[in-house]
Amino acid sequence: MESIENCIFPIEDTLEMILMFDGNGKISYANAAAMKELEYEGDLCGHHIHDVFPNSFSLDQDGFKTDVSFGGELINLVAYRKNQTCFPVEAKMLDNSNSFGQYICLANDILEKEFLCKEIEQVKQEAQQAMKVKSEFVANVTHELRTPVNGILGNVRDLLGSKLDSKVERYLRLIERCCGDMNKIINNILDFSKLEAGKFTLEPRKFQFRNMLDYVKSNHINKITEKGLGFFMTVSPQIPEYVIGDELRIVQVLGNLISNATKFTSVGKISVEAVRTARVNDKIELFFMVKDTGIGIDGADKDKLFQSFSQVDASISRKYGGTGLGLNICKQLVELMGGRIEVESEKNKGSTFSFSIWVGLSEEEAQLPAQEFVEMPMMGTSSEEEDVEDIRQYGTPENKKSLKNNLSKLILCVEMENWEKAEMFMETVRTLTVGAPREVGRVVLRLKMAIQKENYDKVINEFTELNQFLEA
Ligand code: ADP
């Protein structure tokens, strides 16, 4: 028979106490941890298992007697040291008498474990407290910074109201811009600490959706056109005039994405789209996309983007500046509004940031019957946008799957400048309606054929028929 001691050599140094005893209860092996915990200093072998667990094992002429199970489950025992003091252990007993002629006991000091757990808990609490103090400090300092920055800004604006020579005016404009930038950073840090501390609350109110988008556009259009970039905004007519939500925070998320798009794009265009994707009772889901033709983001860096203080790499922060807080704040705000934010991007080609949020319907809107369909985004092009080849893909694969499953009505409003574009557009519609109900498919096919024949009257007829079908 192979000696068990040869097999257990690697366990000599484990923190767990290991004892082996034979059928007579005589201990034949004790590892270093057992020797230390039980304070036997090397002479534990030869003792009886009853010496270590007197409450659970008794001496017997034929060996030992015990009620303890040898099935390997965890049991609580009391272990006695050589000096007869004791401590609780969590132990496992194994019966290896058939193969090795030995029984094995593996035991851990529970007091030590509990002590360690308490110590870990204490360290955790101290770390949380330190984080809280740090966050409060950052929040206080940032708050205090606001006063002097606004003081400078106020004075600069007063001076700008007076007659100045052009050089002084240029300097003052620069100071004004710097103060504006500083205010943005201060506000970001304040928002971030509030969100982290769980003290952030949304303030939903009824507001005019399209006015909000106009405001966002007016905030950015100068910078975008200064850089020579194109700007396009498309809003689905399915979005009602009034919605109920935290307008300020929606502006903040959109503003941040458009600022980033502007910052990281030197040629091309930025487009913003807003569509309504679902309705449940008096709430609707809005889906936004901010697309640019800028530097793009490497696939490997995408996961880092929404973490706090994260920028893609140091060279980007040196060149473009920023705190790396913007997208993290956007993510937290979007999640507070019941949605999620995502990015699709290709290095050197551009990025598309998209997010969804839920907003309330105004009382009048909510009374209109809820349509049981997921609405298709408007496929008509913005009159300024030329990129017809670009078939828009809305949202995540789940989003697309849900669109496909739930689509029962398709509302189209199309204006095209030439037949070629109309045909390409119809092809896109046809692809997107592959999974739609047969009636929709039939009308779409007829519309497609009519467009291909360049028959204006027929197209109008088919279109009227499609409208009638949808109104029925
Ligand atoms: P910052 O204030 O530094 O811009 P953000 O959280 O808004 O912080 O963005 C984090 C990083 O994500 C940016 O530094 C940049 O590396 C990357 N990023 C964000 N938006 C874009 C974009 N539209 N195109 C390319 N990179 C982007």
Coordinates of N, CA and C in Angstrom, one line a residue, residues 16 21 58-59 67 72 83 102 115 118 146 175 216 220 236 326 354 364 376 386 399-400 402 409 421 440 447 456 464:
E16 N -4.9 25.6 6.1 CA -5.9 24.7 6.7 C -5.2 23.6 7.6
F21 N -5.4 10.1 10.9 CA -5.3 9.2 12.0 C -5.8 7.8 11.5
S58 N -14.3 9.5 21.1 CA -13.9 8.9 22.4 C -12.9 7.7 22.2
L59 N -12.2 7.4 23.2 CA -11.2 6.3 23.1 C -12.0 5.0 23.2
D67 N -19.8 10.0 16.5 CA -21.0 10.2 15.7 C -20.7 11.1 14.5
G72 N -17.6 14.0 4.2 CA -16.9 15.1 3.6 C -17.7 16.4 3.7
N83 N -2.7 22.8 25.7 CA -2.9 23.3 27.0 C -4.3 23.3 27.5
Q102 N -6.3 5.2 6.4 CA -6.2 6.4 7.2 C -7.6 7.2 7.1
F115 N -12.7 36.8 12.5 CA -11.9 37.9 12.8 C -11.5 38.6 11.4
K118 N -14.3 40.3 9.8 CA -14.6 41.6 10.4 C -13.6 42.7 10.0
R146 N -17.0 77.9 -8.4 CA -18.0 78.6 -9.2 C -18.0 80.1 -9.0
I175 N -11.0 85.3 -22.5 CA -11.2 85.0 -21.1 C -12.7 84.5 -20.9
V216 N -30.6 72.8 -28.6 CA -29.3 72.1 -28.7 C -28.5 72.5 -30.0
H220 N -24.6 74.6 -30.7 CA -23.4 73.9 -31.3 C -23.1 74.4 -32.7
S236 N -38.4 62.4 -36.1 CA -39.6 61.7 -36.6 C -40.8 62.4 -36.3
G326 N -17.4 63.1 -19.3 CA -18.6 63.3 -20.1 C -19.5 62.1 -20.4
S354 N -25.5 56.1 -29.8 CA -27.0 56.1 -29.8 C -27.5 55.9 -28.3
E364 N -53.1 65.1 -23.0 CA -53.9 65.0 -24.3 C -53.4 63.8 -25.1
M376 N -41.5 52.4 -36.9 CA -40.3 52.5 -37.7 C -39.8 53.9 -37.8
E386 N -27.1 64.3 -48.3 CA -27.0 63.7 -49.7 C -26.8 62.2 -49.6
N399 N -32.8 45.4 -30.6 CA -33.8 46.4 -31.1 C -34.3 46.1 -32.5
K400 N -33.4 45.6 -33.3 CA -33.8 45.3 -34.7 C -34.7 44.1 -34.7
S402 N -36.6 43.1 -32.2 CA -37.9 43.5 -31.7 C -38.7 44.3 -32.8
K409 N -47.4 47.9 -38.7 CA -47.8 49.0 -39.6 C -46.6 49.8 -40.0
K421 N -32.9 57.8 -57.0 CA -32.9 57.8 -55.5 C -34.1 57.1 -54.9
V440 N -48.7 44.4 -45.8 CA -47.8 45.5 -46.0 C -46.8 45.2 -47.1
L447 N -45.8 49.4 -54.7 CA -45.2 50.7 -54.7 C -43.8 50.7 -55.4
Y456 N -45.7 58.2 -62.5 CA -46.1 59.1 -61.4 C -47.5 58.9 -60.9
T464 N -51.8 56.4 -52.2 CA -53.1 56.6 -51.6 C -53.7 55.3 -51.0

